[in-house]
XYZ file of C-alpha atoms in Angstrom:
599
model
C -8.601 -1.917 -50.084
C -5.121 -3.269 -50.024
C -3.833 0.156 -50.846
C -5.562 1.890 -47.991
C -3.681 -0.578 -45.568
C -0.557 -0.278 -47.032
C -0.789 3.486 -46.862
C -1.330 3.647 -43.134
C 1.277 1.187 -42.535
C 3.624 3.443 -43.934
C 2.036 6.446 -41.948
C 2.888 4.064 -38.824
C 6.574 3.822 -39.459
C 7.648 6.540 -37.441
C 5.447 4.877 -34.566
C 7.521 2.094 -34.811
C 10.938 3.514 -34.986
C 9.861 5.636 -31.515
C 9.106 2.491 -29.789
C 11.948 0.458 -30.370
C 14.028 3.507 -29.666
C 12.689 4.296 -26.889
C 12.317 0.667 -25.803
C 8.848 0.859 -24.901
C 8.267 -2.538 -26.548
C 10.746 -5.343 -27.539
C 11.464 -6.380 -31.482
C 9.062 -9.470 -30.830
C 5.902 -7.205 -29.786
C 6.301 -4.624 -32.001
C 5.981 -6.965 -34.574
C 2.678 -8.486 -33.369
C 1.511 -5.103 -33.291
C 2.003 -4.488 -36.670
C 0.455 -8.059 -37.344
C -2.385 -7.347 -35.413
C -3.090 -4.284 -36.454
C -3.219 -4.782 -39.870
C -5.752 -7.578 -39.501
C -8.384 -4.772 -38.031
C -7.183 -2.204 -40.876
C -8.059 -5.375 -43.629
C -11.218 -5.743 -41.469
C -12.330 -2.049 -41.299
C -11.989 -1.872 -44.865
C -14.217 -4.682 -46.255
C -16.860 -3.483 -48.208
C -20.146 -4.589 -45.726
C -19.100 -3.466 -42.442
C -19.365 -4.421 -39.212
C -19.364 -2.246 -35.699
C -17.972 -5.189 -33.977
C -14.393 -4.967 -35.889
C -14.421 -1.106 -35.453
C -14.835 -1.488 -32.114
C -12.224 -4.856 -31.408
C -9.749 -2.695 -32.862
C -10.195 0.171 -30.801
C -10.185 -1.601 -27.820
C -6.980 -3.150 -28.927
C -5.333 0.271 -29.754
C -6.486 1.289 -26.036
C -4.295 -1.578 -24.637
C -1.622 -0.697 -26.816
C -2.050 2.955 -25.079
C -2.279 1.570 -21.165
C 0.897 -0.397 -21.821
C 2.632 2.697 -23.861
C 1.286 5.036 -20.683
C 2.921 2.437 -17.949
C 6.068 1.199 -19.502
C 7.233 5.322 -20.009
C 6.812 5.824 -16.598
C 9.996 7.008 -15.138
C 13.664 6.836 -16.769
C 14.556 9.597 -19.245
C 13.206 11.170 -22.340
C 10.184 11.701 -20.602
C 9.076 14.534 -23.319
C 9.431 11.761 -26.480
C 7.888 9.160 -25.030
C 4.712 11.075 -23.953
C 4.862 12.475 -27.841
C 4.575 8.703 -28.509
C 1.409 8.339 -25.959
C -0.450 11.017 -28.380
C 0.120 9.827 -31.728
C -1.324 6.144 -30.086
C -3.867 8.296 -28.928
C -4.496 10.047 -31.876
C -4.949 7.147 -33.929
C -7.892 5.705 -31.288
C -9.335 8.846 -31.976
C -9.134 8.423 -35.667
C -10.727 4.922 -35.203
C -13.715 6.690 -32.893
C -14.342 9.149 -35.795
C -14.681 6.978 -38.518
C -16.698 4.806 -36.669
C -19.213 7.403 -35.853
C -19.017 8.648 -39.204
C -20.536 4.937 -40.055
C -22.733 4.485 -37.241
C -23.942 7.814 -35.384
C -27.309 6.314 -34.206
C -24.761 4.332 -31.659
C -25.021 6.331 -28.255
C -22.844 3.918 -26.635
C -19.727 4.683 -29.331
C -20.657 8.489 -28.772
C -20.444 7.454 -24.533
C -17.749 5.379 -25.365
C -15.631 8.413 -27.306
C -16.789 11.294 -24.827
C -15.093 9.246 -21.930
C -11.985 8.884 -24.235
C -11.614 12.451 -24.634
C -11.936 13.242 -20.913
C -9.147 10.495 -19.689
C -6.660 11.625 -21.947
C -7.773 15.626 -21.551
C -8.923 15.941 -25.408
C -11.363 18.985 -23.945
C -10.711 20.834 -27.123
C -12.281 18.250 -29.165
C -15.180 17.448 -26.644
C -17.889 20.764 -27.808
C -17.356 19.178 -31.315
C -18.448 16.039 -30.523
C -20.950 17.105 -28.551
C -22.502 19.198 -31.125
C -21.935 16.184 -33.262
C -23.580 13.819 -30.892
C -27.089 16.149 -30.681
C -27.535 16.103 -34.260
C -28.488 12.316 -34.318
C -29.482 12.152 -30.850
C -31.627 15.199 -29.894
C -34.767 13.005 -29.047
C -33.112 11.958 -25.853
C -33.231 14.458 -23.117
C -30.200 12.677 -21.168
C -28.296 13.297 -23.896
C -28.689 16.697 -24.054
C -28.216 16.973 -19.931
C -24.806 15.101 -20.298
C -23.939 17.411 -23.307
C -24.779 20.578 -20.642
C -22.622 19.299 -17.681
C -19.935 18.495 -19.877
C -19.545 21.816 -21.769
C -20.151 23.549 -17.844
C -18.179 20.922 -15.931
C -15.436 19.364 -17.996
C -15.332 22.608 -20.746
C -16.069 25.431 -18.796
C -18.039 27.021 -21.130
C -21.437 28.594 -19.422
C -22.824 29.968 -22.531
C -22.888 26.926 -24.372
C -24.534 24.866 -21.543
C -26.718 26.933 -21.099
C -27.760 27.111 -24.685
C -27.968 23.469 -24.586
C -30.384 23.679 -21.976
C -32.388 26.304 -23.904
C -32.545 24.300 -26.602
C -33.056 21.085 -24.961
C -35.948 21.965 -23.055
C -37.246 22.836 -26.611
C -37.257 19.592 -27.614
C -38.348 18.258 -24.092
C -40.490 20.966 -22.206
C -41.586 18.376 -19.106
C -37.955 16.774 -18.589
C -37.538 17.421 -15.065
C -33.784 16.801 -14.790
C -33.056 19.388 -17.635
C -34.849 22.349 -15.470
C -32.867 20.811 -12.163
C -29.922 21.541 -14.204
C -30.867 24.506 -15.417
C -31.679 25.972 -11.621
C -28.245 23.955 -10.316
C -26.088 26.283 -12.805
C -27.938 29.366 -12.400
C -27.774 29.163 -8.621
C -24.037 27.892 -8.706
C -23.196 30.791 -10.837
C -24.402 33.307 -7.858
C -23.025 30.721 -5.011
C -19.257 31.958 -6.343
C -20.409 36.145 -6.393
C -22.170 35.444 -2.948
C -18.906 33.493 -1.604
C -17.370 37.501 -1.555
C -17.103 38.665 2.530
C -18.459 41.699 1.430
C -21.156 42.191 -1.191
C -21.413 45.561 -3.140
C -25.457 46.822 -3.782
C -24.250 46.252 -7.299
C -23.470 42.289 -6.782
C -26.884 41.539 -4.218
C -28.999 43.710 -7.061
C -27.403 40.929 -9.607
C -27.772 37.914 -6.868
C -31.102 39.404 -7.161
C -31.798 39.031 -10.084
C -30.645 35.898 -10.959
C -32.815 34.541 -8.262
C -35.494 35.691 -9.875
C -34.464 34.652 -13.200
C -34.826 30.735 -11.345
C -37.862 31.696 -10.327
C -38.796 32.129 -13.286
C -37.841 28.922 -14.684
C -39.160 27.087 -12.098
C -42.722 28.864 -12.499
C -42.435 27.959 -16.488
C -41.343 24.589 -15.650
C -44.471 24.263 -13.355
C -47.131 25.485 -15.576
C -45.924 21.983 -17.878
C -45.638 19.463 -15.237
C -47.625 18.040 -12.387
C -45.368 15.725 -11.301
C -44.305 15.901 -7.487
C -41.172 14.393 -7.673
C -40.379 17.669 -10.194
C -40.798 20.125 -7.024
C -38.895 17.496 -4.737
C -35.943 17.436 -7.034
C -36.183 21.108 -7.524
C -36.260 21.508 -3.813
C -33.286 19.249 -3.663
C -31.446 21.906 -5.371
C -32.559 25.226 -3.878
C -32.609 24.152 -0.372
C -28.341 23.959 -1.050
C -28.356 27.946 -1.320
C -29.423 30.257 1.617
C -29.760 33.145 -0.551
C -32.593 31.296 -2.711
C -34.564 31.021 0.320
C -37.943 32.457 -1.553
C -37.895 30.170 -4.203
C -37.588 27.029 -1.454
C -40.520 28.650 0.407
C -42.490 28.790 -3.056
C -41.864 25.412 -3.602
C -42.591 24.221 -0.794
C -45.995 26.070 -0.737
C -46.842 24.751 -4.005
C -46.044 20.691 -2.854
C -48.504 21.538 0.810
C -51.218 22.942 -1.794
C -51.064 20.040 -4.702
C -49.766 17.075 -3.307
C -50.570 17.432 0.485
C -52.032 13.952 -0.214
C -49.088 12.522 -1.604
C -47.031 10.252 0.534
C -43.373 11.343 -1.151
C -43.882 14.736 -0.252
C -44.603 13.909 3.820
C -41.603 11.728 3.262
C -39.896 14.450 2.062
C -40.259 16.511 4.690
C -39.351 13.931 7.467
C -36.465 12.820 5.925
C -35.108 16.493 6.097
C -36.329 16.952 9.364
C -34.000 14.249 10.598
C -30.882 16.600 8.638
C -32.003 19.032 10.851
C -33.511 20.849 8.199
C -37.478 21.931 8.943
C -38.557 21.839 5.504
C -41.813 21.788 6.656
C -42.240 24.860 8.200
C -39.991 26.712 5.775
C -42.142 28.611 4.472
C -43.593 29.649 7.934
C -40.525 30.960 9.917
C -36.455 31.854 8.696
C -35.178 29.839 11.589
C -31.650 27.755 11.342
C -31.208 26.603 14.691
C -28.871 23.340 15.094
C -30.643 21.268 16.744
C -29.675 17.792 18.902
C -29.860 14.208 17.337
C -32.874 13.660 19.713
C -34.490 16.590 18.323
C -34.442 15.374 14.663
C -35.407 12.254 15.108
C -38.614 14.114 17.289
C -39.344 16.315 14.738
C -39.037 13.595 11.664
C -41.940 12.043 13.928
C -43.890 14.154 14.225
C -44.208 14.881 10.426
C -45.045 10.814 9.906
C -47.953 11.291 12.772
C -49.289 14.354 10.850
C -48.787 12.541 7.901
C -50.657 9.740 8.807
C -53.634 11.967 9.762
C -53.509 13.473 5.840
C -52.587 10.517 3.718
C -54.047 7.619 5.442
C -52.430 4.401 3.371
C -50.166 1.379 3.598
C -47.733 3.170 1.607
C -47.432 5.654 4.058
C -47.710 4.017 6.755
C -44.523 1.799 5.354
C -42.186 4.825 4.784
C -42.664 5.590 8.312
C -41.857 2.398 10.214
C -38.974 1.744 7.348
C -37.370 4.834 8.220
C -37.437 4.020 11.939
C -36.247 0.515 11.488
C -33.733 2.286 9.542
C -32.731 4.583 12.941
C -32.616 1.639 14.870
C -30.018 -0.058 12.896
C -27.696 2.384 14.177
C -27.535 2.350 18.445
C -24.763 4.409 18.664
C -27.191 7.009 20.427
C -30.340 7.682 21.784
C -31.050 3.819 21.429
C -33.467 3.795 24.300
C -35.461 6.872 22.391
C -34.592 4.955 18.918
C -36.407 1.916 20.337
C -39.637 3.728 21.762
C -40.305 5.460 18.458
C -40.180 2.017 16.366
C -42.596 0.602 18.619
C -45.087 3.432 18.413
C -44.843 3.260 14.664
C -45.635 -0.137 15.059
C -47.981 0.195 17.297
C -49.391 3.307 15.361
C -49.493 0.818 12.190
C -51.487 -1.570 13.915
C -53.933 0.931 14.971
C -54.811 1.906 12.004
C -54.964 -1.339 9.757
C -52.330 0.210 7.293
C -49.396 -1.882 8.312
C -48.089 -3.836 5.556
C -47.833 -7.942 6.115
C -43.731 -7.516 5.782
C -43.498 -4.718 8.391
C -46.254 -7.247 10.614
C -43.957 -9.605 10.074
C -40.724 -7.858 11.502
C -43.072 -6.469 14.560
C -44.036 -10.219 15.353
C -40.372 -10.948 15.203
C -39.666 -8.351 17.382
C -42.202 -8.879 19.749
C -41.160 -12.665 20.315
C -37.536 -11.716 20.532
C -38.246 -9.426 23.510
C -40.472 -12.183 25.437
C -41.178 -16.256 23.844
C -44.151 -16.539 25.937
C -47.403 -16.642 24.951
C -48.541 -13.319 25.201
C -52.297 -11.939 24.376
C -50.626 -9.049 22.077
C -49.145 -11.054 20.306
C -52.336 -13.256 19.627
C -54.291 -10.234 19.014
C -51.302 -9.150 16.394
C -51.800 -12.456 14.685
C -55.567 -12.306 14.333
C -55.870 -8.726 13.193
C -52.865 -9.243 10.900
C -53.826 -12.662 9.258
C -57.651 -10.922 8.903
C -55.773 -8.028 7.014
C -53.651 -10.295 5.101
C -55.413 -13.671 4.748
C -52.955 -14.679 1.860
C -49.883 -13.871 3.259
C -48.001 -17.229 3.353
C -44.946 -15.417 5.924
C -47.413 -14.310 8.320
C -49.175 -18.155 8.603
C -45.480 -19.486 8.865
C -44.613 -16.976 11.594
C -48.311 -18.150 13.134
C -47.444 -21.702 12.429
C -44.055 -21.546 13.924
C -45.255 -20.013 17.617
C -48.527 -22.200 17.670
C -45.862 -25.358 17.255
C -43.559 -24.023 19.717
C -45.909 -22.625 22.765
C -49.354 -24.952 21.816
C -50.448 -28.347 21.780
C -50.833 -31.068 18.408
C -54.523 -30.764 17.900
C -54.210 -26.444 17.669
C -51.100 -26.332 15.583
C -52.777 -29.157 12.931
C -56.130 -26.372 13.442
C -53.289 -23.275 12.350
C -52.552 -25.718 9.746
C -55.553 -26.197 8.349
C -56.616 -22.553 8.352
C -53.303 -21.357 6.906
C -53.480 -23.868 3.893
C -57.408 -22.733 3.241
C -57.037 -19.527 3.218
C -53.691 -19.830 1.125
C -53.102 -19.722 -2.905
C -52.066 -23.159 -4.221
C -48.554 -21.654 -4.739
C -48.068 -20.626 -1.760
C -48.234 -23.600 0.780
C -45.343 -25.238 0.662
C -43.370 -23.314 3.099
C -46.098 -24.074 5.740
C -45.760 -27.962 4.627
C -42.585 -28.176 5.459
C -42.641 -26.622 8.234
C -45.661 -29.179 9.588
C -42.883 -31.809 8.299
C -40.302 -31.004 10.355
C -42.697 -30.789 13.348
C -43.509 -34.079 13.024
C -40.067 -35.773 12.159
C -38.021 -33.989 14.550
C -41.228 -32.655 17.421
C -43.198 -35.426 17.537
C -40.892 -37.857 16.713
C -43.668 -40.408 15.644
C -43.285 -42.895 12.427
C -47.020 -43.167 12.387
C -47.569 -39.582 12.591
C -44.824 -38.959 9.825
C -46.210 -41.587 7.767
C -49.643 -40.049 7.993
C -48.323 -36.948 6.951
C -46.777 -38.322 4.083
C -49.896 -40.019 2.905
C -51.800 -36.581 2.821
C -48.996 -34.598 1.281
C -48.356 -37.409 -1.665
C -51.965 -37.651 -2.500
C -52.738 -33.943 -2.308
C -54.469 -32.296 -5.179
C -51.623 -29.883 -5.500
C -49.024 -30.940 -7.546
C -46.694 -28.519 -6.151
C -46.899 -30.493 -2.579
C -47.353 -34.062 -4.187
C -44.279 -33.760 -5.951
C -42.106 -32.165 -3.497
C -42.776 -34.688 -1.252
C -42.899 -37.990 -2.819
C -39.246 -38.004 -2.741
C -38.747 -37.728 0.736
C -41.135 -39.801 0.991
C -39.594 -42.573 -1.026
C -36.062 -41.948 0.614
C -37.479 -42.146 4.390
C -39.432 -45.565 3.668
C -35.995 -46.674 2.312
C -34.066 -45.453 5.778
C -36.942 -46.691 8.147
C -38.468 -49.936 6.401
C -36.125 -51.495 3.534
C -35.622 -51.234 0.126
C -37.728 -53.109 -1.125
C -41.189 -51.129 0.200
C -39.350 -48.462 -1.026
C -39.717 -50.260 -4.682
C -43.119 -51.029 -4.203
C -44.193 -48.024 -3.298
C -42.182 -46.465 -5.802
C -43.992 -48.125 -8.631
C -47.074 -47.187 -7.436
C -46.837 -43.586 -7.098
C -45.681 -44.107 -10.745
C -48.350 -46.005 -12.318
C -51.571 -44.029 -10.088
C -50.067 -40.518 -9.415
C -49.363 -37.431 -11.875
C -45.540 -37.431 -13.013
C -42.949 -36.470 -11.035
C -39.634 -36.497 -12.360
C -37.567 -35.824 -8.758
C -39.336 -38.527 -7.738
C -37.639 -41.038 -10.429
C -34.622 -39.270 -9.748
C -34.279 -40.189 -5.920
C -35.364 -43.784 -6.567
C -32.600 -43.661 -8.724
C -30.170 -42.431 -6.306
C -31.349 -44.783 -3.700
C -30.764 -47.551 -5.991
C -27.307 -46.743 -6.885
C -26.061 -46.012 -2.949
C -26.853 -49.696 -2.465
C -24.041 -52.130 -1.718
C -24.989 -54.043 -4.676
C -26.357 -51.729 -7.230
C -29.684 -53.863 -8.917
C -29.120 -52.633 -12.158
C -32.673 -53.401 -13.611
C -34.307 -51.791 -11.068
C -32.188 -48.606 -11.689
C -32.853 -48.485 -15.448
C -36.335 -48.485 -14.814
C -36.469 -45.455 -13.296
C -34.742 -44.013 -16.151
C -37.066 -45.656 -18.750
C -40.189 -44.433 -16.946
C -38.546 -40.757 -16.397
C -37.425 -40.207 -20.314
C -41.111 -41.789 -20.955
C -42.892 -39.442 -19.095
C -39.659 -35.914 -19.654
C -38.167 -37.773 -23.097
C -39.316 -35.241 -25.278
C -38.138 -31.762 -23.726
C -35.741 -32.623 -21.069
C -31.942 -33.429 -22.275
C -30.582 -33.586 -18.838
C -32.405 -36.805 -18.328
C -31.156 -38.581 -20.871
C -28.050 -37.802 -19.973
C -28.204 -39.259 -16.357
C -29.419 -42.303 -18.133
C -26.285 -42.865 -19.812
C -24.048 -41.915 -17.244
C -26.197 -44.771 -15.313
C -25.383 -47.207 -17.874
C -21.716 -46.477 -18.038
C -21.021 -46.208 -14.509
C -23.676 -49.179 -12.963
C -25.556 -50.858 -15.776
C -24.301 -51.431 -19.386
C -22.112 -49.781 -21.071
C -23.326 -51.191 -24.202
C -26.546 -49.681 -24.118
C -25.396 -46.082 -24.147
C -25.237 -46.121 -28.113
C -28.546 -47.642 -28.251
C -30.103 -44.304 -25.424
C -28.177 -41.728 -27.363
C -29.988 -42.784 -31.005
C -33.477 -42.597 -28.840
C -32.729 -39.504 -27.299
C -32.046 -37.582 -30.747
C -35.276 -39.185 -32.010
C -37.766 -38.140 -29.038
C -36.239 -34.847 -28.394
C -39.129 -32.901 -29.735
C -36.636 -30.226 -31.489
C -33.540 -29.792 -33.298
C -32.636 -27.099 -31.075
C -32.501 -29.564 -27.882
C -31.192 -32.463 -30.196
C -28.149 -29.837 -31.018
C -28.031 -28.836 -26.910
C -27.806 -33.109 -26.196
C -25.184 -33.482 -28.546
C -22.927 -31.074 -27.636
C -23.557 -31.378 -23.872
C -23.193 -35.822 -24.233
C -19.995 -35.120 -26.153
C -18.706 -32.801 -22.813
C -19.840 -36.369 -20.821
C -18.218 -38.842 -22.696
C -15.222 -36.615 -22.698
C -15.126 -36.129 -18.725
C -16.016 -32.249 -19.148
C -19.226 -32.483 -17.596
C -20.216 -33.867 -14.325
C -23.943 -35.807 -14.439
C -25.555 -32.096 -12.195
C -24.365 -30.388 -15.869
C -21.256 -28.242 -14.024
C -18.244 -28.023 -15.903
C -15.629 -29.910 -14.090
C -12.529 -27.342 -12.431
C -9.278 -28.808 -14.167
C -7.394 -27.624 -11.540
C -8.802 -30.334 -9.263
């Protein structure tokens, strides 16, 4: 091993002598360099070993190249100092082959390498790699698509992508971005002879018959997959090319007669209608006029209403309204026009029961934005909409909300009611606290607040109990005294299921007092770690930060021996540890944060 090293630190002398001639780094640095590096070369060459130290000291050999790269910038001997830049640069590459050469099943090293080469213009060593890189990797068709636009793109070289694609679609015969390559080059390749002002009968007899060589790709590609977003992204492609008209028309023949009941295709087709492209009736007429903003958005509409009439579901119905709500986020013209086609879609939605509750939800909103009066659409909205979508907990809190803000107690506690039946267990609480707020800040009432309190704390859902037996505690504090708050405290304890929050608040409550009671504080510790003791370590902790900062700091030995015995395993024993040492030590604040030194 130790030979190895020493050999390539002799094979690095030159290196050296360049930078301190050419002053790219200082005496001191160059050093460190040599320190450093021979550390990785000691670690590369241990006889188990490990991608991690391959790739620490590659990325440390890149640094060494950014800072060679920015510090020759300007001044003089220009030529040796980018000479320098390549032998850093060959070394990386050096590091990237042997690393390979141990661990080719690594895509992201062969990723990693590939994007080397490109920054620093190694194209003549890119086909290698990528030939390389296939061998191992052939089973994954995105590798052989990046191999293709890299040998077409980056290398230039047609034939081989194209015999990458060949052979890719070999091993993959339904990949559908392998054929949209495939068509992409072939029709690129006869953009550049069709570019020409004037085109012999030689060149349009080859345009020709390249066109029909896509064709024919496309028709073998079909015959293996029945996918429709295959003929949209093939679409995507020859809709870019005038002179591969046909093979748009084809396509779009094909998508009306398979998946005429698919809602991506109608999407398809609206979408382009609103580029001012009629996709639609390509196949039908070989016009290109330019038509107005207006018109677009006319035409896109018409597609959704026809679509609508084919493929009747929510899905649909959803692609439509989202793409006007999408139009209507831009008013910079036609707003009025904008406006009247989101509220037919709406309106066209609610017609035919396939609005979703989320778009029901934004035409409510919009509907009560425009006019907060009670309004019989807007009842009819809400009882169609919550009869669609009985368990749709933002439609009852939009329904809750209006009946508190345009209806009397007795018919928002009825909404209420109706909401929480129909409603999943996990779902109420949003409507609960909205039915708080109405009656501590609406009503105004103790008694009425206190009555709500009593059926929210002794609910059969846990969820609701134990959000609100807190608040509960903390408002009997602010409004009676302390002491009912005690009380009270202890009983929800002792005859209601656990609820650690609500131990938590007493305990705040008692520590914000004047005079802190310190044995009524620790109690609400010793009944929270005797109900949470065993899996929560955050607990625990509180209790000891109670002791040190209110109670006794004496007792914080005693809670840290019981907290390593109840703690139900040695994974959150280790976690309690390490995270009480952080307390004692200031580190951590009692919410868990890390404390900002800086402050």
């Amino acid at each position: 091993m130790a030979e190895f090293v020493q050999l390539r630190k002799e094979l690095c002398l030159t290196e050296y002598e360049q930078m301190k001639k050419l002053q790219i780094f200082t005496d001191d640095e160059i050093r460190k360099i040599k320190k450093t590096r021979e550390n990785y070369e000691y670690k590369i060459e241990r006889h188990v070993k490990d991608i991690k130290d391959y790739c620490e000291f590659i990325k440390y050999e890149r640094n060494v190249l950014s800072l060679v790269c920015e510090r020759r910038r300007g001044g003089k001997r220009v030529r040796e100092k980018k000479a320098l830049e390549r032998i850093v640069a060959g070394k990386i590459r050096g590091l990237y082959l042997k690393v390979l050469a141990r661990f080719p099943k690594e895509l992201r090293l062969w990723d990693s390498y590939i994007k080397f080469c490109q920054m620093y213009h190694f194209t003549y060593e890119l086909s290698e790699v990528l030939e390389r890189m296939l061998k191992y990797h052939s089973d994954k068709p995105e590798v052989w698509l990046k191999a293709v636009m890299l040998e077409y793109s980056d290398i230039g070289n047609l034939v081989k992508a194209k015999e990458y694609l060949i052979t890719g679609l070999k091993h993959h015969p339904t990949d559908i971005q392998l054929y949209k390559a495939f068509i992409q080059i072939e029709l690129s390749e006869i953009q550049a002879s069709d570019d020409n002002e004037k085109i012999t009968a030689v060149e349009e007899k080859e345009i020709e018959t390249a066109v029909g060589c896509c064709q024919s790709i496309y028709r073998n590609a079909k015959s293996k997959i029945n996918d429709v977003q295959f003929y949209l992204e093939m679409l995507d492609v020859t809709l870019n090319f005038k002179f591969a008209r046909n093979l748009s028309k084809e396509i779009i023949s094909d998508l009306k007669d398979k998946f005429s009941d698919n809602s991506k295709t109608w999407n398809y087709f609206a979408q382009a209608e609103l580029k001012g492209v009629s996709v639609y009736t390509l196949d039908e007429s070989d016009t290109d006029d330019v038509r107005s903003v207006k018109l677009n958005i006319k035409k896109c509409v018409e597609i959704y209403e026809k679509a609508l009439e084919n493929v009747k579901t929510t899905e649909m119905c959803s692609l439509y309204i989202e793409t006007m709500l999408n139009l209507n986020s831009d008013m910079t013209s036609e707003a009025n026009f904008k406006r009247k086609c989101l509220g037919n879609a709406f309106k066209m939605g609610h017609e035919t029961d396939l609005m979703s509750p989320e778009h029901y939800s934004t035409y409510i909103k919009l509907i009560l934005e425009g006019n907060s009066t009670k309004s019989d659409l807007v009842e009819e909205i809400f009882e169609k909409s919550l009869k669609l979508y009985k368990e749709s907990s933002e439609l009852w809190l939009i329904r809750l909300s209006y009946t508190i803000k345009n209806y009397d107690e007795l018919t928002v506690e009825s909404i209420f009611q109706s909401a929480i039946t129909a409603l999943n267990e996990d779902k109420e609480l949003p409507l609960w606290e909205a039915m708080f707020n109405y009656h501590a800040v609406q009503l105004n009432n103790e008694n009425s607040l206190d009555a709500f309190f009593q059926k929210a704390i002794n609910h059969k859902n846990s969820i609701i109990s134990s959000h609100f037996k807190p608040n509960y505690i903390e408002w009997l504090c602010l409004t009676k005294n302390i002491q009912i708050a005690r009380q009270t405290y202890k009983k929800l304890t002792l005859n209601s299921n656990p609820c650690l929050e609500l131990h938590r608040k007493m305990a705040q409550i008692e520590t914000a007092q004047l005079t802190v009671n310190k044995a009524a504080g620790r109690e609400c510790y010793e009944y929270a770690v005797q109900f949470y003791g065993r899996t929560n370590v955050e607990i625990w902790l509180e209790y000891i930060a109670f002791e040190r900062d209110y109670g006794d700091a004496k007792l914080t030995g005693n809670i840290h021996e019981r907290a390593r015995k109840v703690l139900k395993s040695d994974e959150l024993v280790s976690e309690f540890i390490e995270r009480h040492n952080l307390l004692i030590s200031g580190v951590l604040t009692l919410a868990g944060e890390i404390k900002n030194e800086n402050h």
